[in-house]
PDB file of C-alpha atoms in Angstrom:
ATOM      1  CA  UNK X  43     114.186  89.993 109.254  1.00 52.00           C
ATOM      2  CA  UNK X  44     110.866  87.816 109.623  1.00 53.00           C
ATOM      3  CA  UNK X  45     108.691  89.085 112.366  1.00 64.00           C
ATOM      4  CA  UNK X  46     105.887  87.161 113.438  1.00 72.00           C
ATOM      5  CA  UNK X  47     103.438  88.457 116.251  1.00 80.00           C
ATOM      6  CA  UNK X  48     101.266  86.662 118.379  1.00 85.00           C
ATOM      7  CA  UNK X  49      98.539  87.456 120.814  1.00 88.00           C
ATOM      8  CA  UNK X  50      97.419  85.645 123.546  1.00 91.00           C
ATOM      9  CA  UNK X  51      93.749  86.601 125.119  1.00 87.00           C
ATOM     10  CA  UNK X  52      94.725  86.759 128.968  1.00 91.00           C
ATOM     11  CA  UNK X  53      90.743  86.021 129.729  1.00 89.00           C
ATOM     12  CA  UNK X  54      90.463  82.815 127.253  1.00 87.00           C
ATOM     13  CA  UNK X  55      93.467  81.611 127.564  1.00 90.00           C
ATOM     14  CA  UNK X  56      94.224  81.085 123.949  1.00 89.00           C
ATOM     15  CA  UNK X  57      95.658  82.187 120.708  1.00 92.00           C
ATOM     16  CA  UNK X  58      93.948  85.384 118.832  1.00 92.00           C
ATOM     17  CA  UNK X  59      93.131  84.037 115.556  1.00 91.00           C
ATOM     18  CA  UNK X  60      94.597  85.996 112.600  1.00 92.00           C
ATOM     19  CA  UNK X  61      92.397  87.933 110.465  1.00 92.00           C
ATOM     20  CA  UNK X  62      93.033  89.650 107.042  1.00 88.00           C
ATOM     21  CA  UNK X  63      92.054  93.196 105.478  1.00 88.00           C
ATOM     22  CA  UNK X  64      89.173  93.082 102.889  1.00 87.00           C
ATOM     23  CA  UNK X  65      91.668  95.164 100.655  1.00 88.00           C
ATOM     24  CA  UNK X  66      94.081  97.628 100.954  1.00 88.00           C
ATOM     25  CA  UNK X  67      91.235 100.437 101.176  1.00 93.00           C
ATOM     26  CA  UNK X  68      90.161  99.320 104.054  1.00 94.00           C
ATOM     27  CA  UNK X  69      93.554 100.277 105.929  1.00 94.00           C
ATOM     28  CA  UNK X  70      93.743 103.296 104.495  1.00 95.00           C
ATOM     29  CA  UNK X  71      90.029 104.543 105.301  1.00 95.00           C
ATOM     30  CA  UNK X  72      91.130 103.357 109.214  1.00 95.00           C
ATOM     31  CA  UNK X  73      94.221 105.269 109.047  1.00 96.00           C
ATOM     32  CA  UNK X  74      93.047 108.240 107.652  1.00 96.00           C
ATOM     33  CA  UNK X  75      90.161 108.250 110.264  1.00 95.00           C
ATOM     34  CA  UNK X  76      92.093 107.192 112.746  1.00 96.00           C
ATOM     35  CA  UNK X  77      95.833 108.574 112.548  1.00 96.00           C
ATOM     36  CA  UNK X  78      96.712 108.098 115.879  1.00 96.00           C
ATOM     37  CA  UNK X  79      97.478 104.332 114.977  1.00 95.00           C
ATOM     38  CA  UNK X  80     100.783 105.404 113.335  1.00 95.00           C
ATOM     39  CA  UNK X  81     101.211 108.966 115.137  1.00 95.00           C
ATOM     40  CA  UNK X  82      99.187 110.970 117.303  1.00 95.00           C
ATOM     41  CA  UNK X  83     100.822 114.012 116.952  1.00 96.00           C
ATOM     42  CA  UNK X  84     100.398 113.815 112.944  1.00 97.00           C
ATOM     43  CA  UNK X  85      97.458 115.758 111.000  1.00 97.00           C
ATOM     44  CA  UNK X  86      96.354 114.251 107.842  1.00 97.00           C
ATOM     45  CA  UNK X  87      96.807 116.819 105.338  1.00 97.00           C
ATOM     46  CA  UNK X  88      95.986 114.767 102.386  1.00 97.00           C
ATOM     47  CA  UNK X  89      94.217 111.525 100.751  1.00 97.00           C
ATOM     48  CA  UNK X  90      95.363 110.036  97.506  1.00 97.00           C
ATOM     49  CA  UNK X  91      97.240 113.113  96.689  1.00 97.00           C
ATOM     50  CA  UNK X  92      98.044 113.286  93.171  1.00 97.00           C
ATOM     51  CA  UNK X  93     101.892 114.479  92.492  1.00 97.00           C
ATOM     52  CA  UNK X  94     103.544 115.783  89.710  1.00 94.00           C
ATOM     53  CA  UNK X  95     104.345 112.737  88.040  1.00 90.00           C
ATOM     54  CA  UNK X  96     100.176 111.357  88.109  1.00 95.00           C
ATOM     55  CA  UNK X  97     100.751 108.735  91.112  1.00 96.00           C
ATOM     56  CA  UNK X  98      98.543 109.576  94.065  1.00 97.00           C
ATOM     57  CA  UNK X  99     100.324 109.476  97.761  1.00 98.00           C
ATOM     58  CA  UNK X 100      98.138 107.488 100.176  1.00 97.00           C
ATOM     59  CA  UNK X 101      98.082 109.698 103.152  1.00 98.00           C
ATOM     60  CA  UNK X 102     100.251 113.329 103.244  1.00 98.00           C
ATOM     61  CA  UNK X 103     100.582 114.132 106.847  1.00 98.00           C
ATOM     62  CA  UNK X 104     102.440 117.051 108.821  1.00 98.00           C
ATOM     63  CA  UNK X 105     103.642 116.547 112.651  1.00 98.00           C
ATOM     64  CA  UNK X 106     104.374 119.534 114.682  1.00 96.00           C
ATOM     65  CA  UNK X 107     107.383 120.398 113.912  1.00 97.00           C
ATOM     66  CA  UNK X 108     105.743 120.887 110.175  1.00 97.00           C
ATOM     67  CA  UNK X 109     107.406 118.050 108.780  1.00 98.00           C
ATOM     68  CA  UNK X 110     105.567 116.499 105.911  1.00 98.00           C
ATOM     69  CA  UNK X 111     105.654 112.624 105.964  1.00 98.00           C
ATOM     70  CA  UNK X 112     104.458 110.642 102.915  1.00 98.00           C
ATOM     71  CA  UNK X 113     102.404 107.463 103.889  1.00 98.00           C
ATOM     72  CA  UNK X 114     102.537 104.559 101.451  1.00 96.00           C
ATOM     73  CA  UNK X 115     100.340 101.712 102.454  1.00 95.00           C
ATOM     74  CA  UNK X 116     100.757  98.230 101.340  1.00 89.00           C
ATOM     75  CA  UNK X 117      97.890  95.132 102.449  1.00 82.00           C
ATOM     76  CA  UNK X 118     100.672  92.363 102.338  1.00 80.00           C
ATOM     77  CA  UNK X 119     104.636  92.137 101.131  1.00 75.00           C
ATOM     78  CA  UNK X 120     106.016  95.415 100.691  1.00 76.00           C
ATOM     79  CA  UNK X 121     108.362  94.934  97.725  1.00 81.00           C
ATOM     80  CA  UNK X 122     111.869  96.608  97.322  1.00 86.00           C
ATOM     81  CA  UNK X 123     109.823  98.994  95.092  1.00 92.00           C
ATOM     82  CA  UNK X 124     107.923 100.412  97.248  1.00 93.00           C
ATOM     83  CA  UNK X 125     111.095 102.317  98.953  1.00 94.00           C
ATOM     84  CA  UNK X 126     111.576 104.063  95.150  1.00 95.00           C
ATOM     85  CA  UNK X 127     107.979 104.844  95.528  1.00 95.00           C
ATOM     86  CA  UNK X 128     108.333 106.681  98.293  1.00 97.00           C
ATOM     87  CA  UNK X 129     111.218 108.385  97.654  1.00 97.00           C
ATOM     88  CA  UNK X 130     109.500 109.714  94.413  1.00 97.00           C
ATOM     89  CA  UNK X 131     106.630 110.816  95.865  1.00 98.00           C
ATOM     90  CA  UNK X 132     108.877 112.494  99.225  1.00 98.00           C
ATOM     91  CA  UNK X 133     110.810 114.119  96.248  1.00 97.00           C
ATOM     92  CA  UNK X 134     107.522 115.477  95.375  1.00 97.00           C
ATOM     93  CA  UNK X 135     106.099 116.732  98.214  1.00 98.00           C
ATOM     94  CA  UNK X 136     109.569 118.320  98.871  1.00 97.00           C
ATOM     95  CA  UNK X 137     109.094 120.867  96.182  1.00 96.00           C
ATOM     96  CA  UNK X 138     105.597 122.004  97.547  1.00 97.00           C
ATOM     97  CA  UNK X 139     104.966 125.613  98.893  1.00 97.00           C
ATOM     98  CA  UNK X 140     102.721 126.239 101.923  1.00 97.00           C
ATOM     99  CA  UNK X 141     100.114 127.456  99.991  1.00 97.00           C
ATOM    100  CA  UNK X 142      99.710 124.025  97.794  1.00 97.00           C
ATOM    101  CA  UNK X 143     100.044 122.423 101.148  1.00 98.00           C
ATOM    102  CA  UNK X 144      97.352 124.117 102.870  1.00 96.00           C
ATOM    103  CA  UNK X 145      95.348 123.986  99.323  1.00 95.00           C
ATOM    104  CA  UNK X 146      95.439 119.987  99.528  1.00 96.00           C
ATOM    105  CA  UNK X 147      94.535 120.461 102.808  1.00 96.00           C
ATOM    106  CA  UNK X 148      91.552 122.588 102.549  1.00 94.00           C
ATOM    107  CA  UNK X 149      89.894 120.545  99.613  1.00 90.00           C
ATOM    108  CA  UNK X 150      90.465 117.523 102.012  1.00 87.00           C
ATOM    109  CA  UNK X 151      88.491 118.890 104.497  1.00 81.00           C
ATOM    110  CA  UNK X 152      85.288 120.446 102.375  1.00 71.00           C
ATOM    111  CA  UNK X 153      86.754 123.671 103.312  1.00 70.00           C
ATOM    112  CA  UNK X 154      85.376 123.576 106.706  1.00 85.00           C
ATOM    113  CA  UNK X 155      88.892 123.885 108.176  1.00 92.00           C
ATOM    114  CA  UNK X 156      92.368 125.529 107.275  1.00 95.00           C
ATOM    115  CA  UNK X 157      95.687 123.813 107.680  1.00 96.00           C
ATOM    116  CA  UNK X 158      96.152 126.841 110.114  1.00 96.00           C
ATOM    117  CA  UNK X 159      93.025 125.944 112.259  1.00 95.00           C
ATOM    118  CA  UNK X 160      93.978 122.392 112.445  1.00 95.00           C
ATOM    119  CA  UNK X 161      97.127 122.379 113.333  1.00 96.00           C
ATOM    120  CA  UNK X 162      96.606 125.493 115.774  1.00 96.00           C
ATOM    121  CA  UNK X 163      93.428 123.170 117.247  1.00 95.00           C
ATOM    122  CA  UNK X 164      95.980 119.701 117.475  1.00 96.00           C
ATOM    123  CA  UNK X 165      98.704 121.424 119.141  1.00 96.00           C
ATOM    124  CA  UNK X 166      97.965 124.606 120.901  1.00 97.00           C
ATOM    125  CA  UNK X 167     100.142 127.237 118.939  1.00 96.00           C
ATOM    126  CA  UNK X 168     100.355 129.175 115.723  1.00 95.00           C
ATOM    127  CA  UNK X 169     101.617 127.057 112.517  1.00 96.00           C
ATOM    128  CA  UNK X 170     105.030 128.506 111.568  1.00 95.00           C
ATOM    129  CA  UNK X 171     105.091 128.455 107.608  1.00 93.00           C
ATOM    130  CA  UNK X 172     109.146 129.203 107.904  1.00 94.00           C
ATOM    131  CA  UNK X 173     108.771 126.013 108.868  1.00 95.00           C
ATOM    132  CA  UNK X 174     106.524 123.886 106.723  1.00 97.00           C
ATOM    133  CA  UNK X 175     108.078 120.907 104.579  1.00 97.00           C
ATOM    134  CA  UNK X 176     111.718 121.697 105.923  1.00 96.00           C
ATOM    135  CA  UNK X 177     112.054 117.958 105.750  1.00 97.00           C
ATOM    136  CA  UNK X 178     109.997 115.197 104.655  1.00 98.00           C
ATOM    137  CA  UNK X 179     109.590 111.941 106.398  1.00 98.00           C
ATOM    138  CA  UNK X 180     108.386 108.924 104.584  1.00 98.00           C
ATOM    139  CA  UNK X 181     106.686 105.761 106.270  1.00 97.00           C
ATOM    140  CA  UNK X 182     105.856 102.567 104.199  1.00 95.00           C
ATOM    141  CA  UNK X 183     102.735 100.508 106.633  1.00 94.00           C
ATOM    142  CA  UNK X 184     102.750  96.908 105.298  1.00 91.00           C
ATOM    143  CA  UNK X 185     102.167  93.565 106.966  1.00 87.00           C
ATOM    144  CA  UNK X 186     105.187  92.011 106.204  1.00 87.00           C
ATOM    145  CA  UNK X 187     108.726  93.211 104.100  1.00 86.00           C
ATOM    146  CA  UNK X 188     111.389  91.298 102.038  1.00 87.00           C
ATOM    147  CA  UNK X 189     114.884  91.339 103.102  1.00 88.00           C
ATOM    148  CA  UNK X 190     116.275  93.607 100.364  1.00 90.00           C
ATOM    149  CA  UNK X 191     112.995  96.768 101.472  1.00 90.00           C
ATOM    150  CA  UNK X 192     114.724  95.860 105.190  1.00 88.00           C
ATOM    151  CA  UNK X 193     118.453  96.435 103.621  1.00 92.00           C
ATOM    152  CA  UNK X 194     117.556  99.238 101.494  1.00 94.00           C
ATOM    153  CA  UNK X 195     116.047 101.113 104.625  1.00 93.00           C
ATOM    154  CA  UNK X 196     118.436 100.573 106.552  1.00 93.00           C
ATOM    155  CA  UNK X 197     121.411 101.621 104.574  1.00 96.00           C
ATOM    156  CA  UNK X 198     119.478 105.062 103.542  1.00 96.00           C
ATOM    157  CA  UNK X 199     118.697 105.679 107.555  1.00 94.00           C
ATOM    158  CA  UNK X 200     122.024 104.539 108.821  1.00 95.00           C
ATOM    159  CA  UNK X 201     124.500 106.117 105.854  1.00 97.00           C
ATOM    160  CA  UNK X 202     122.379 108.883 104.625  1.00 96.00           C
ATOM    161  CA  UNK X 203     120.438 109.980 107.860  1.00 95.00           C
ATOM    162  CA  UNK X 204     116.809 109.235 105.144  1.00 96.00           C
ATOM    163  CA  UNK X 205     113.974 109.632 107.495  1.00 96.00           C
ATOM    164  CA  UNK X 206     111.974 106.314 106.278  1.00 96.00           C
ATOM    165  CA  UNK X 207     110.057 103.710 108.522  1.00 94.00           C
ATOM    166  CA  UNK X 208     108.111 100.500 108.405  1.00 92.00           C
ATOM    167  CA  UNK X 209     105.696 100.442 110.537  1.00 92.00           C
ATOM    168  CA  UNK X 210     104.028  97.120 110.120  1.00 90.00           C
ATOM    169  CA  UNK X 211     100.754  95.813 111.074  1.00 90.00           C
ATOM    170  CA  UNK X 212      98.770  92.597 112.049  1.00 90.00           C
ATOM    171  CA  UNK X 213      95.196  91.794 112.005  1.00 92.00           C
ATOM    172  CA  UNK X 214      93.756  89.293 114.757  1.00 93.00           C
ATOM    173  CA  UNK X 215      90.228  87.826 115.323  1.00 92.00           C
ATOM    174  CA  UNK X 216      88.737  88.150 118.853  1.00 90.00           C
ATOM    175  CA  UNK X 217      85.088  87.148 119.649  1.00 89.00           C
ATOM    176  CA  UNK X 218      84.066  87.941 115.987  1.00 90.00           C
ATOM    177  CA  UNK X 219      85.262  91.371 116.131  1.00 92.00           C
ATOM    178  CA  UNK X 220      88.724  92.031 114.052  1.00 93.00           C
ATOM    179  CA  UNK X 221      92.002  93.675 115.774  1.00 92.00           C
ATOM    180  CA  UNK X 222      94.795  95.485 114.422  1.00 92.00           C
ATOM    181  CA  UNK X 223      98.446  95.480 116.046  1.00 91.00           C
ATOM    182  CA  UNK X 224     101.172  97.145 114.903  1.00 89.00           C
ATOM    183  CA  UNK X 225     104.971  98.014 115.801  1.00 87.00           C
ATOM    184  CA  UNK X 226     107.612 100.253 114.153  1.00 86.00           C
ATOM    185  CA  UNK X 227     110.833  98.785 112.453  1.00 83.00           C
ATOM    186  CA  UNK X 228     112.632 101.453 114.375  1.00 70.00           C
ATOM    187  CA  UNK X 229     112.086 104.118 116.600  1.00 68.00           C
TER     188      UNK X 229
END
C-alpha cells in the first residue's frame, strides 16, 4: 500500500515542500523528547536499550496499562526485516522483571526519577507491578514500507492478534522551518 501525503498551507495557498531528516538520530532525539508524537499516554522508559542478544531497542516505552512497547525507528523504507527485529527485541523485553524495567529506567533518567514517580506523575495513580510487561506492544516509525513489512503485519495482527504498528511519518518545509506529519497504519 503506497501512501503519499500532501499538505497544503491554507494561508499561501500552495504545496508544503517536502523536507528530509539529517539522519535517523535526529527522529529519535525528537521522539524521545517529545513522545507525545506517537502516544501521549506512553513514558519513555528507555533509549538504545541494549537486550540480551547485544542489539540496542530505540525507544522502550510503557503506557498505562503497563504495557511495554518496543519502538524501532527507521529514516526511510522499512524493510521486511525490520518486523523480525522487532519481534526479537519484544521477545526480549518480554522476559524482563520490574526491577530491570525500572533499573533501565532509572539510569535513563540520571536517577532523578523512579519508574514509580513517573508513571504515578503521568497518570495520577500508583504503578501496579502485577501488571508491568503483561504484554508487549511493538511499533516500527518509518517514512515509507514495502508491501511484504505491510503483509507480514497484517497477517500477525489479523491471525495472531500481534500487537505491531506502523506509524509512519513525513517531513514538510514551511517558511524555512521543517514539519513533521505522521498517521498510524491502523488504529
Amino acid at each position: 500500500m503506497a501512501m503519499a501525503q500532501i499538505v497544503w498551507s491554507l494561508d499561501d495557498k500552495s504545496q508544503l515542500a517536502t523536507s528530509s531528516l539529517v539522519n535517523e538520530k535526529e527522529l529519535e532525539d525528537l521522539i524521545y523528547e517529545h513522545i507525545e508524537i506517537l502516544n501521549e499516554s506512553w513514558i519513555v522508559v528507555g533509549r538504545q536499550v541494549r537486550t540480551i542478544s547485544g542489539k540496542y531497542i530505540d525507544l522502550l516505552c510503557m503506557d498505562h496499562d503497563g504495557d511495554m512497547i518496543v519502538v524501532e525507528l527507521k529514516k526511510d523504507l522499512t524493510p521486511r526485516e525490520v518486523t523480525a527485529q522487532a519481534i526479537d527485541y519484544a521477545s526480549c523485553v518480554a522476559r524482563l522483571s520490574v526491577e530491570e524495567i525500572a533499573q533501565i529506567y532509572l539510569s535513563g533518567s540520571n536517577e532523578n526519577e523512579t519508574l514509580n514517580e513517573a508513571y504515578e506523575k503521568k497518570f495520577n495513580r500508583q504503578l501496579d507491578e502485577e501488571t508491568v510487561n503483561t504484554r508487549v506492544k511493538m511499533v516500527i516509525v518509518a517514512a515509507q514500507m514495502d508491501d511484504s513489512t505491510e503483509r507480514i503485519i497484517r497477517y500477525l495482527r489479523d491471525t495472531y492478534d500481534v500487537d505491531i504498528n506502523i506509524l509512519f511519518f513525513n517531513i514538510f518545509e514551511h517558511n524555512s522551518k521543517r514539519l513533521i506529519s505522521r498517521v498510524w497504519f491502523e488504529e
